[in-house]
Structure formats: C-alpha cells, structure tokens
Short mmCIF file of N, CA and C in Angstrom, two decimals:
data_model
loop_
_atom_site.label_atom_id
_atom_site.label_comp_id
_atom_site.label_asym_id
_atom_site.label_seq_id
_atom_site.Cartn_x
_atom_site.Cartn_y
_atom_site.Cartn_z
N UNK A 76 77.38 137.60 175.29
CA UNK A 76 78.05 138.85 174.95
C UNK A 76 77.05 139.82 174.33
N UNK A 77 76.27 139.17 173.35
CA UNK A 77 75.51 139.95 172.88
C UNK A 77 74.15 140.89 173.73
N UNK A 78 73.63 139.75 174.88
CA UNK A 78 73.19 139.97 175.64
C UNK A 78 73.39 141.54 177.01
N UNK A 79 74.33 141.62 176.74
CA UNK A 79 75.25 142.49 177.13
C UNK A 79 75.74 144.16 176.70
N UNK A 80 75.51 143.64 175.35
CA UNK A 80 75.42 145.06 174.84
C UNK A 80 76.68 144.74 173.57
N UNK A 81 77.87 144.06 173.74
CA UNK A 81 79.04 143.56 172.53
C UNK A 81 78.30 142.58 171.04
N UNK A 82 78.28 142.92 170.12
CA UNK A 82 78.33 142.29 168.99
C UNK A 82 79.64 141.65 169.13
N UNK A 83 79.59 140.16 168.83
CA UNK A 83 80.48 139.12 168.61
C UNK A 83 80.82 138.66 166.77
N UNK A 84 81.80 138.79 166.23
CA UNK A 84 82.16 138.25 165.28
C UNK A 84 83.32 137.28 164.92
N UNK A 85 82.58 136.16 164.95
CA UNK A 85 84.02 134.84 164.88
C UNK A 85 85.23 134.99 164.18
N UNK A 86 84.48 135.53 162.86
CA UNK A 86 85.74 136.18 162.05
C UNK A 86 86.98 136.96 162.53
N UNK A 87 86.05 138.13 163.64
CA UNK A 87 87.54 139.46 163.39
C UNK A 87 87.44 138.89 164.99
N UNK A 88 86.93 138.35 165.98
CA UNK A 88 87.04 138.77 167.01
C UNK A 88 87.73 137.46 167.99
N UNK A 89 88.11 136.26 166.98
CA UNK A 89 89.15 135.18 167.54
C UNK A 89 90.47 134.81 166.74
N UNK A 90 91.73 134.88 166.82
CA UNK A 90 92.74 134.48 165.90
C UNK A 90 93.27 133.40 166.79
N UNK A 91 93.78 132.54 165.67
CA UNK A 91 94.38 131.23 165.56
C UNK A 91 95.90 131.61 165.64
N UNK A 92 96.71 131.30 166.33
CA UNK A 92 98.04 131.86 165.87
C UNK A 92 99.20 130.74 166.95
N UNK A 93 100.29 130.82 166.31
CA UNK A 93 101.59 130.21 166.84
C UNK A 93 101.96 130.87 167.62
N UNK A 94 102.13 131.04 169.40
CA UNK A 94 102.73 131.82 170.25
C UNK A 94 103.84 131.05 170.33
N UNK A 95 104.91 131.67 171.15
CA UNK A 95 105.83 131.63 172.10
C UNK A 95 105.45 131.42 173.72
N UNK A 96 106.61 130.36 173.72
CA UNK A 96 106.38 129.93 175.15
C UNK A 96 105.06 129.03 175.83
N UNK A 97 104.70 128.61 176.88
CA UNK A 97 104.01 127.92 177.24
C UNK A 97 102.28 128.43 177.31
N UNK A 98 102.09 129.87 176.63
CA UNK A 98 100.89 130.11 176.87
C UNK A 98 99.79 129.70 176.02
N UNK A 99 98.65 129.40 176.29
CA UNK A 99 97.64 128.66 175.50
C UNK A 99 96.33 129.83 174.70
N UNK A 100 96.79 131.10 175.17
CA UNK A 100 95.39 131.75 174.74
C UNK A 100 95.91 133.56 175.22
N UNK A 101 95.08 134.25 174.67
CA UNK A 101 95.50 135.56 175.46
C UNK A 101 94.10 136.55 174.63
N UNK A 102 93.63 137.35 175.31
CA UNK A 102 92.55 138.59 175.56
C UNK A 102 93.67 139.88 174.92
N UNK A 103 93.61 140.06 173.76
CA UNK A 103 93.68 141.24 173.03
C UNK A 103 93.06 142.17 173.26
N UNK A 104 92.95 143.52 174.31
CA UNK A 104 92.01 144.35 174.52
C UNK A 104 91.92 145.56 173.47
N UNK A 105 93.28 145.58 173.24
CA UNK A 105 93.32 147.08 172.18
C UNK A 105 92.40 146.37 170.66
N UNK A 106 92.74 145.09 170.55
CA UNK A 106 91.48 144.43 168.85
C UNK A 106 90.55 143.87 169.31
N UNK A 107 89.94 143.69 171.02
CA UNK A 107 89.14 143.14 171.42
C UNK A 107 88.66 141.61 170.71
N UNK A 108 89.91 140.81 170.58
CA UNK A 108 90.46 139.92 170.46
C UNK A 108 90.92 138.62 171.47
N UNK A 109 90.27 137.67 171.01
CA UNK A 109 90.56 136.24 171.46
C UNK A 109 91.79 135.76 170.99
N UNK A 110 93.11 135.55 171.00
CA UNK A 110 93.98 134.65 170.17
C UNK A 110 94.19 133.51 170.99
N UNK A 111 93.75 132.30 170.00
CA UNK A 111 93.98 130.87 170.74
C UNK A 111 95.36 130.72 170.55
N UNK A 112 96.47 130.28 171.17
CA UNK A 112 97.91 129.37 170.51
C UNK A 112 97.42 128.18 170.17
N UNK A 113 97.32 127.85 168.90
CA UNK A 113 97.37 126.31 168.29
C UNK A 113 98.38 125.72 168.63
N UNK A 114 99.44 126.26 168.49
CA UNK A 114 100.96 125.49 169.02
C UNK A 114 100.65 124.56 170.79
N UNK A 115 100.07 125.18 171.14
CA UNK A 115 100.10 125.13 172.79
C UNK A 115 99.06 124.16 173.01
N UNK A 116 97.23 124.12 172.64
CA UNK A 116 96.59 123.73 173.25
C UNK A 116 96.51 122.27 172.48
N UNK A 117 96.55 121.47 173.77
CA UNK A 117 96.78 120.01 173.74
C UNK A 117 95.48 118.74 172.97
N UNK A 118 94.43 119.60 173.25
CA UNK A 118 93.06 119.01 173.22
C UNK A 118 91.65 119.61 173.01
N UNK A 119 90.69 118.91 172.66
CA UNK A 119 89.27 119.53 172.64
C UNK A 119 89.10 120.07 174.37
N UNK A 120 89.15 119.40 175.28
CA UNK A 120 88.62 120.24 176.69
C UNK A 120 89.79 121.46 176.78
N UNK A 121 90.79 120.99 176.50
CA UNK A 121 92.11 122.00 176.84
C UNK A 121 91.77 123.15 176.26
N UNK A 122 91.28 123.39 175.10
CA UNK A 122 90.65 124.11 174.12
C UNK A 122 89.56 125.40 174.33
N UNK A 123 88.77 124.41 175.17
CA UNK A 123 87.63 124.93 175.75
C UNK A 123 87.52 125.89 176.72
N UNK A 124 88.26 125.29 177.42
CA UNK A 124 88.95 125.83 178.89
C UNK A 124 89.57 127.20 178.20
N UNK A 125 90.54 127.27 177.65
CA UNK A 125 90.94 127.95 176.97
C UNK A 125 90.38 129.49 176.32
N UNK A 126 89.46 128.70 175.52
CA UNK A 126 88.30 129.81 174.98
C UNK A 126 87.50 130.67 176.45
N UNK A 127 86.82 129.49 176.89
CA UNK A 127 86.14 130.13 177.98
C UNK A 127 86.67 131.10 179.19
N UNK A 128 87.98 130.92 179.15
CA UNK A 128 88.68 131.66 180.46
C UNK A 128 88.76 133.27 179.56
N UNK A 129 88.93 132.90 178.11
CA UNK A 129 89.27 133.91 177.42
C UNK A 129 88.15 134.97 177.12
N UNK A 130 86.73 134.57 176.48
CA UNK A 130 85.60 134.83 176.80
C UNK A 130 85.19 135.40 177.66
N UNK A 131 85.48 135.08 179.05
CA UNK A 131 85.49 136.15 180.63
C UNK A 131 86.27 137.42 180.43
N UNK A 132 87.42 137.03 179.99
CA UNK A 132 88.21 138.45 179.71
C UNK A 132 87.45 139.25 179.05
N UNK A 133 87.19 138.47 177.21
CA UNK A 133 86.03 139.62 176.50
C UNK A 133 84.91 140.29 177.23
N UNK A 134 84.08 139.15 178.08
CA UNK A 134 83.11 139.70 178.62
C UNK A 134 83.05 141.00 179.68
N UNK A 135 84.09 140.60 180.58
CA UNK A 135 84.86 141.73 181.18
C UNK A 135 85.03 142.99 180.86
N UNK A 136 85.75 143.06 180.02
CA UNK A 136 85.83 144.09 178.93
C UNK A 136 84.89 145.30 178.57
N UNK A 137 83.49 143.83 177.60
CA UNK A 137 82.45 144.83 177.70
C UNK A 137 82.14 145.58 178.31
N UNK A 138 81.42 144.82 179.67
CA UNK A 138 80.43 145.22 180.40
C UNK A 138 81.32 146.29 181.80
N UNK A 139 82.10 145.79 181.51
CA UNK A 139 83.05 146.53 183.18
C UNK A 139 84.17 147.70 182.16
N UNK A 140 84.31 147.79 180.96
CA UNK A 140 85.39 148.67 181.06
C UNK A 140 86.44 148.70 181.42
N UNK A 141 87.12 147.65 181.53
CA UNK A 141 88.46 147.15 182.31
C UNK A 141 89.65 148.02 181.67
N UNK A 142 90.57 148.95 182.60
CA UNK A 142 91.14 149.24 182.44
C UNK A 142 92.95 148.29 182.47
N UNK A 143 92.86 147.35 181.38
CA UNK A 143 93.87 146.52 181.39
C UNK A 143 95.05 146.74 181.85
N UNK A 144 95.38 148.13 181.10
CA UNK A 144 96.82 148.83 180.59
C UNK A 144 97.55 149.47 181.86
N UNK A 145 96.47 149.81 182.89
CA UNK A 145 97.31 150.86 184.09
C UNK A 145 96.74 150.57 185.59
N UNK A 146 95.75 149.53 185.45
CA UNK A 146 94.57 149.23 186.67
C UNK A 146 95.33 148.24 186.87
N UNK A 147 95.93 147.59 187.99
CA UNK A 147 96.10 145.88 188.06
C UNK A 147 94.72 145.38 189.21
N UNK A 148 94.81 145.94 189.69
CA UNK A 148 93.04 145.86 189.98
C UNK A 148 92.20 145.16 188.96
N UNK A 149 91.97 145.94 188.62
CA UNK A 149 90.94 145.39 187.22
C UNK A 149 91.71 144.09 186.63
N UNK A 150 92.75 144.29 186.44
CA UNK A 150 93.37 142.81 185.47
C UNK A 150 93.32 141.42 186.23
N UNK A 151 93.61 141.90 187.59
CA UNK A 151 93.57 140.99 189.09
C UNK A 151 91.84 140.52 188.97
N UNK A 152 91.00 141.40 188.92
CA UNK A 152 89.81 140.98 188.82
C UNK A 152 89.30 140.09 187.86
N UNK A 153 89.53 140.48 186.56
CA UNK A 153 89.15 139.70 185.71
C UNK A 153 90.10 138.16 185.29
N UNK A 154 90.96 137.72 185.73
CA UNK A 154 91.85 136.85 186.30
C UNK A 154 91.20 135.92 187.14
N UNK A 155 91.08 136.43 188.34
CA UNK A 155 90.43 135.96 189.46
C UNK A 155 88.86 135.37 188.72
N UNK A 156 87.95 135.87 188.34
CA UNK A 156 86.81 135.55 187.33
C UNK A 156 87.23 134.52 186.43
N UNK A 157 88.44 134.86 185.55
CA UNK A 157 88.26 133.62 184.45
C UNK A 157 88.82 132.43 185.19
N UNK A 158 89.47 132.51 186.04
CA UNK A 158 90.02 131.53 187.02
C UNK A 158 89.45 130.09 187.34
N UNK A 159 88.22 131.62 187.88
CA UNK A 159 87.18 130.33 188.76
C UNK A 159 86.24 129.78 187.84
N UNK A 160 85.67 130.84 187.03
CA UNK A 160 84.88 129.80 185.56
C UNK A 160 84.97 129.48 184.24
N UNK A 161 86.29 129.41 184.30
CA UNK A 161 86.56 128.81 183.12
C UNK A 161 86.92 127.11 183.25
N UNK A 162 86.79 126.69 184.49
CA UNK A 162 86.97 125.23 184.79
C UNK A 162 88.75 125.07 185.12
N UNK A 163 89.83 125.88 185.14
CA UNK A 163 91.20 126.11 185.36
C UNK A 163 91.79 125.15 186.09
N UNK A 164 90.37 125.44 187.62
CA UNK A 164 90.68 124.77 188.89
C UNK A 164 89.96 123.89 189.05
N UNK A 165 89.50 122.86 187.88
CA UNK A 165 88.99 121.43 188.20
C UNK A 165 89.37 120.57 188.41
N UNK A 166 89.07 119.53 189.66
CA UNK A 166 89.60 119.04 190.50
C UNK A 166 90.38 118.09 189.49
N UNK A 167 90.40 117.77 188.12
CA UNK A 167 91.12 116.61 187.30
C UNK A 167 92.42 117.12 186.83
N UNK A 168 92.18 119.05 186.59
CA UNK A 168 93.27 119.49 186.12
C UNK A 168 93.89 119.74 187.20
N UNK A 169 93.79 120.16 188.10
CA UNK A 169 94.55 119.94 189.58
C UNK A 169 95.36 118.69 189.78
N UNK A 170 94.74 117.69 190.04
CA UNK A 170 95.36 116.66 189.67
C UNK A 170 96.71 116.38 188.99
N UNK A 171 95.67 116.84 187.92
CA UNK A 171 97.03 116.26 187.03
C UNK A 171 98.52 117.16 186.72
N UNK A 172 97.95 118.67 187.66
CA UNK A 172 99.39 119.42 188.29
C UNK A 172 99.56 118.85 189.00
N UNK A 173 99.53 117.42 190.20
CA UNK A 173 99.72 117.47 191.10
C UNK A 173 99.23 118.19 192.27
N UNK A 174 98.43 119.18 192.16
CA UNK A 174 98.04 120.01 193.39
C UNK A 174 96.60 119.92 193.70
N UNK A 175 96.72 119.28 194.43
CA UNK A 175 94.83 119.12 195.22
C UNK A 175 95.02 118.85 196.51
N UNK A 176 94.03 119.29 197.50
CA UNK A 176 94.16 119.48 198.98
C UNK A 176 92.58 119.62 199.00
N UNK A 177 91.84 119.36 200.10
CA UNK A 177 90.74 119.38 200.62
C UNK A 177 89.52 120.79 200.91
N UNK A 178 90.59 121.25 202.03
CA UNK A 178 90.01 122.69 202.36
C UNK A 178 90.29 123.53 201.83
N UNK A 179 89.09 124.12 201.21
CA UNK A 179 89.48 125.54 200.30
C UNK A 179 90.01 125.27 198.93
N UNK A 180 90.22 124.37 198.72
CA UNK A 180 91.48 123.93 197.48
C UNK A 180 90.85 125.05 196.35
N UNK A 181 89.18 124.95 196.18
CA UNK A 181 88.83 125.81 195.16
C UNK A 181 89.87 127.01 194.85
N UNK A 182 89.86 128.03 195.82
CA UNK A 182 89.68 129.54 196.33
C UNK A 182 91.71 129.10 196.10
N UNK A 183 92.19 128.97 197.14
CA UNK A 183 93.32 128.45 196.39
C UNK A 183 93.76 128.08 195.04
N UNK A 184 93.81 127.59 194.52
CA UNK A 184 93.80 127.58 193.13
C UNK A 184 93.54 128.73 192.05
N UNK A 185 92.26 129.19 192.46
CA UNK A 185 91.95 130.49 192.24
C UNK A 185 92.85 131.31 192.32
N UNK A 186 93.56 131.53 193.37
CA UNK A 186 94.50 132.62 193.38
C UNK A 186 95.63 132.50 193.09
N UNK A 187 96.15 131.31 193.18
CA UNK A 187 97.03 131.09 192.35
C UNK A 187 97.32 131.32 191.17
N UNK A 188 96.34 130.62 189.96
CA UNK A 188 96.24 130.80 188.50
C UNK A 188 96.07 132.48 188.61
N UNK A 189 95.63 133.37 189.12
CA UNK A 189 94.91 134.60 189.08
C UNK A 189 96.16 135.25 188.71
N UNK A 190 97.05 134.96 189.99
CA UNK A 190 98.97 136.05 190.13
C UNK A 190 99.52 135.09 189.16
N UNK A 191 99.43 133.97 188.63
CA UNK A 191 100.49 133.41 186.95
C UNK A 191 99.92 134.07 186.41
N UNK A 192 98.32 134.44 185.88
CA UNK A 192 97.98 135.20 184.72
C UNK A 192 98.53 136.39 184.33
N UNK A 193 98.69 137.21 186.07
CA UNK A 193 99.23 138.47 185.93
C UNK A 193 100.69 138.30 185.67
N UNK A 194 101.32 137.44 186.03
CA UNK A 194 102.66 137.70 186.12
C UNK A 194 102.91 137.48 184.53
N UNK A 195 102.70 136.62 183.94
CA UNK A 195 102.48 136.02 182.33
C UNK A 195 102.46 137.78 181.42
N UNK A 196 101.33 138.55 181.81
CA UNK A 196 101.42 139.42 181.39
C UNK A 196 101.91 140.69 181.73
N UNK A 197 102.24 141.15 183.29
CA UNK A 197 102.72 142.40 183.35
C UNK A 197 104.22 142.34 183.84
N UNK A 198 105.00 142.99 183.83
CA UNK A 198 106.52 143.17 184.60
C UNK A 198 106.19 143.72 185.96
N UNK A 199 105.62 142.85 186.71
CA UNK A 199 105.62 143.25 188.08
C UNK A 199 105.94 142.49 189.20
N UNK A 200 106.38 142.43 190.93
CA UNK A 200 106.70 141.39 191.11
C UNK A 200 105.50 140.76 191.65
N UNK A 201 105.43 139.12 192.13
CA UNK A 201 105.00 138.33 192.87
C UNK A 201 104.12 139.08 193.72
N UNK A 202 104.23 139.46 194.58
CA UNK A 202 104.22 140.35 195.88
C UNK A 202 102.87 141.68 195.13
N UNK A 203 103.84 141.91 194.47
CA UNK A 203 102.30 143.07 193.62
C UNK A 203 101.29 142.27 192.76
N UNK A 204 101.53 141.57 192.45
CA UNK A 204 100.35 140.63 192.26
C UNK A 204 99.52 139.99 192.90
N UNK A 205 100.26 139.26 194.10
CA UNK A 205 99.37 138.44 195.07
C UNK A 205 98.42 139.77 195.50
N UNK A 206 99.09 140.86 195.98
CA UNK A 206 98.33 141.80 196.79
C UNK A 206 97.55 142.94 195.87
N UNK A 207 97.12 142.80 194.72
CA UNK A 207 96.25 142.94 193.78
C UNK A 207 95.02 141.88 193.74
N UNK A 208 95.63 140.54 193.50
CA UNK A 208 94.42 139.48 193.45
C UNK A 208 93.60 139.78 194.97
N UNK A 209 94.32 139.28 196.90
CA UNK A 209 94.23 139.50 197.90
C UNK A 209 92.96 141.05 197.85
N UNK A 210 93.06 142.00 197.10
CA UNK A 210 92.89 143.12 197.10
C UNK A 210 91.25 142.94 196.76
N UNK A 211 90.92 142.26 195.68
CA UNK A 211 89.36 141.75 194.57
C UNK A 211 89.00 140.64 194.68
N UNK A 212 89.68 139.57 196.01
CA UNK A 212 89.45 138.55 196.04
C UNK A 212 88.09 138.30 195.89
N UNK A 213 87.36 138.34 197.01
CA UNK A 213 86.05 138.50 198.03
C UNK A 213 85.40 138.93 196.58
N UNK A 214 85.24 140.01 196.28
CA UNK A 214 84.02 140.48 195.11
C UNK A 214 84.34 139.60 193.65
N UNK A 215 85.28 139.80 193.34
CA UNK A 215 85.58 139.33 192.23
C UNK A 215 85.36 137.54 192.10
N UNK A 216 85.70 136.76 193.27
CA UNK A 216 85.46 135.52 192.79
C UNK A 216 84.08 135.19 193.26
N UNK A 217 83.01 135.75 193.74
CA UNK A 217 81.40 135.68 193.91
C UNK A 217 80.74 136.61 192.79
N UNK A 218 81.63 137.11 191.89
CA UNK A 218 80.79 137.51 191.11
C UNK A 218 80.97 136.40 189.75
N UNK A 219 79.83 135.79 189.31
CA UNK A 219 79.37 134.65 188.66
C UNK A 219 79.06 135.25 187.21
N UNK A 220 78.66 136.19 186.58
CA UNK A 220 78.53 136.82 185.52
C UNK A 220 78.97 136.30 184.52
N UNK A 221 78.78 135.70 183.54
CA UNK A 221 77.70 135.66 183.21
C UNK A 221 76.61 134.66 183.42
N UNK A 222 77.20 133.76 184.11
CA UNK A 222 76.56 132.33 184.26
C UNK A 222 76.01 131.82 185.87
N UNK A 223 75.91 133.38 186.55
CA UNK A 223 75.44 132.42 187.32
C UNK A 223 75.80 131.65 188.74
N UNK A 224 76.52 130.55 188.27
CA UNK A 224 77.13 129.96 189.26
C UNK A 224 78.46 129.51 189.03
N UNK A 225 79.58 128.74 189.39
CA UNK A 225 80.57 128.72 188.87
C UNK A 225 79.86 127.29 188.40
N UNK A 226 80.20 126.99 186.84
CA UNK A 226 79.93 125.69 185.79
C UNK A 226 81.22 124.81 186.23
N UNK A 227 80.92 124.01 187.22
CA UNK A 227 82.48 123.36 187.66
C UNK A 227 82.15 121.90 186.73
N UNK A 228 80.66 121.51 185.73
CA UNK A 228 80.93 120.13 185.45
C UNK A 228 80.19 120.69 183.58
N UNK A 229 80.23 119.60 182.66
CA UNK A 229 79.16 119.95 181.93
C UNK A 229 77.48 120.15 182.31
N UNK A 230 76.94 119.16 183.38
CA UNK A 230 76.03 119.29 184.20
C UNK A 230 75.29 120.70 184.58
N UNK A 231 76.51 121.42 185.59
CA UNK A 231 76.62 122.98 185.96
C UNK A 231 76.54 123.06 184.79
N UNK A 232 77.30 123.30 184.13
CA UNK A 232 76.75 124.17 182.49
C UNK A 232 75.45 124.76 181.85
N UNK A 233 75.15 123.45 181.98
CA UNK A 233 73.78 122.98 181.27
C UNK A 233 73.03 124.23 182.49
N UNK A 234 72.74 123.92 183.47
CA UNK A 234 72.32 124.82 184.33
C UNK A 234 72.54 126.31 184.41
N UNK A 235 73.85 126.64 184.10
CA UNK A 235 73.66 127.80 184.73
C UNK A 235 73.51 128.33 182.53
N UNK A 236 73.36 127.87 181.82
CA UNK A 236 72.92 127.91 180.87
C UNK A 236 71.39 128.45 180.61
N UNK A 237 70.46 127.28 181.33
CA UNK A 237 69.23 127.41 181.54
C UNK A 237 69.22 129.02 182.02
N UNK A 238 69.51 129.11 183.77
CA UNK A 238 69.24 130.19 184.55
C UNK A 238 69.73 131.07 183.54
N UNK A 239 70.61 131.22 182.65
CA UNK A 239 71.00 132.42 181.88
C UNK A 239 69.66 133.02 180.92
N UNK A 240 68.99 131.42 180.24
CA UNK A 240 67.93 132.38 179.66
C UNK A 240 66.88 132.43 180.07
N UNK A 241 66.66 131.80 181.57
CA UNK A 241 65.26 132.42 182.00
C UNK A 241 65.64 133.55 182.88
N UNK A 242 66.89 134.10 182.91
CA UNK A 242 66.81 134.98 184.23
C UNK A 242 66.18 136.86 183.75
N UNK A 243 65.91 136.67 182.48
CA UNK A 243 64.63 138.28 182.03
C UNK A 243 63.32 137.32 182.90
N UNK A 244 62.86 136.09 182.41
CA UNK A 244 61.86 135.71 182.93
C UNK A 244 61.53 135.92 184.16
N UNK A 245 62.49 135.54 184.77
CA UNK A 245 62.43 136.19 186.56
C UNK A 245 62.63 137.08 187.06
N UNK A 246 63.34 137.98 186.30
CA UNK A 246 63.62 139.41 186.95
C UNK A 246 62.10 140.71 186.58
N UNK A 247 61.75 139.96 185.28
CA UNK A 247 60.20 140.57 184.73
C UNK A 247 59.06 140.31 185.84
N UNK A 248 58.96 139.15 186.45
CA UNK A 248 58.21 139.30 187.78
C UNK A 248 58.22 139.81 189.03
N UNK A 249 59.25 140.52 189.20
CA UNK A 249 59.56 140.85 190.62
C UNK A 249 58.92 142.13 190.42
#
C-alpha cells in the first residue's frame, strides 16, 4: 500500500466489530476502512482470506480511484480482483462448498463470488450484476496487482512476494 502512494495505519484503518448476518469483512470506502466481523470469521486462514480479499479493495481504492458509490463497474472490478487473490476460490474452500468441477472451475468461481459480493452490497438485481462482472471480466481478473500472480498456495505467496520486491530491480534495467 505504501508502495503505492497510501499510508497504512493499523490503528484507524482496520475495525474489529460484531456484524449482522453472514458477512465476514467489508471495505469502508468513505473511512477507508477494513472492518473484520469477529462474530463471523471462523479461523486463522478464514481470517486471512478475509483481510486479504479486503486489502484488494483498500488497494483498489488507492491506486484506481474506485468509484464505489455510482460505478458498478468499478465495484464489479474490484470484486472480481479480490475474488481471484484473496484465495476465495481455493480448490479446499470450494470443496468444502461443495462446488468444484475441472474446466475453468478457477474463472467460475471467480464470478460467482464477484455477483454475491455485489449483491451483499448493492440493491440491484442478479442480472445487473452478472452483466457488470461479464462486463471487467477479461481485464479485471488478469490484472494481478499487487502481487503479481494470483498467490493460489503459501508457496505462490512467498513468490509473488519476492517478485514484489525485486520488481524496481527489474524495471530499473530495462
């Protein structure tokens, strides 16, 4: 984040709080705000997942200017992003919805979680959502930002970790 141009402060810029309903986390744009639900999240990975999908949103934010409030574009986009790297659609949590299939399953999944995120947050229908996500598919889930590649293991992590801080190193040689 910092990297980026956002000053991060743990203090003002993550809250702990008791939600309603089944949601685990939510991107405060007007306090540029993380709020985890403690009530909701089950576990240390659950947790993580959690933060990190949320983190994409912040990052989002920064660097893109996301117009949350009136763009579903933009919200579809950054959705579609925390989707794919925040680990959402790993093949264990799949699983353990029950939903895994072979071909494509990634990209699927992806779009799936993308139109619940939206629907979770805006009053719109199904139909305007799918064809919002459908709309940023293609750019939005190849764009890897900040990391890279999608971190589908701790492994990936570690990696696209690395490439994160040598990539001044490599871009200074070209």
């Amino acid at each position: 984040m910092e990297h980026s141009g956002c000053a991060v402060n743990r203090e003002r810029h993550f809250s702990c709080e008791d939600c309603s309903g089944n949601v685990s986390g939510g991107f405060d744009a007007s306090a540029s705000q993380i709020v985890l639900c403690q009530n909701n999240i089950r576990n240390q990975a659950h947790m993580s997942r959690v933060v990190t999908h949320e983190l994409i949103h912040a990052f989002d934010h920064c660097r893109a200017h996301v117009d949350w409030f009136t763009n579903v574009r933009h919200l579809a986009c950054s959705e579609v992003r925390a989707a794919n790297l925040s680990g959402d659609c790993s093949l264990v949590n799949e699983i353990f919805r029950l939903h895994f299939g072979l071909k494509q399953h990634h990209q699927t999944c992806v779009r799936d979680r993308a139109i619940l995120s939206i629907l979770a947050v805006r009053n719109i229908s199904k139909e305007v959502a799918r064809k919002a996500v459908d709309e940023v598919f293609e750019s939005c889930f190849n764009d890897h930002e900040p990391f890279g590649r999608i971190p589908h293991n701790k492994t990936y992590a570690r990696y696209a970790h690395r490439d994160f801080q040598n990539r001044d190193r490599y871009y200074s040689n070209i």
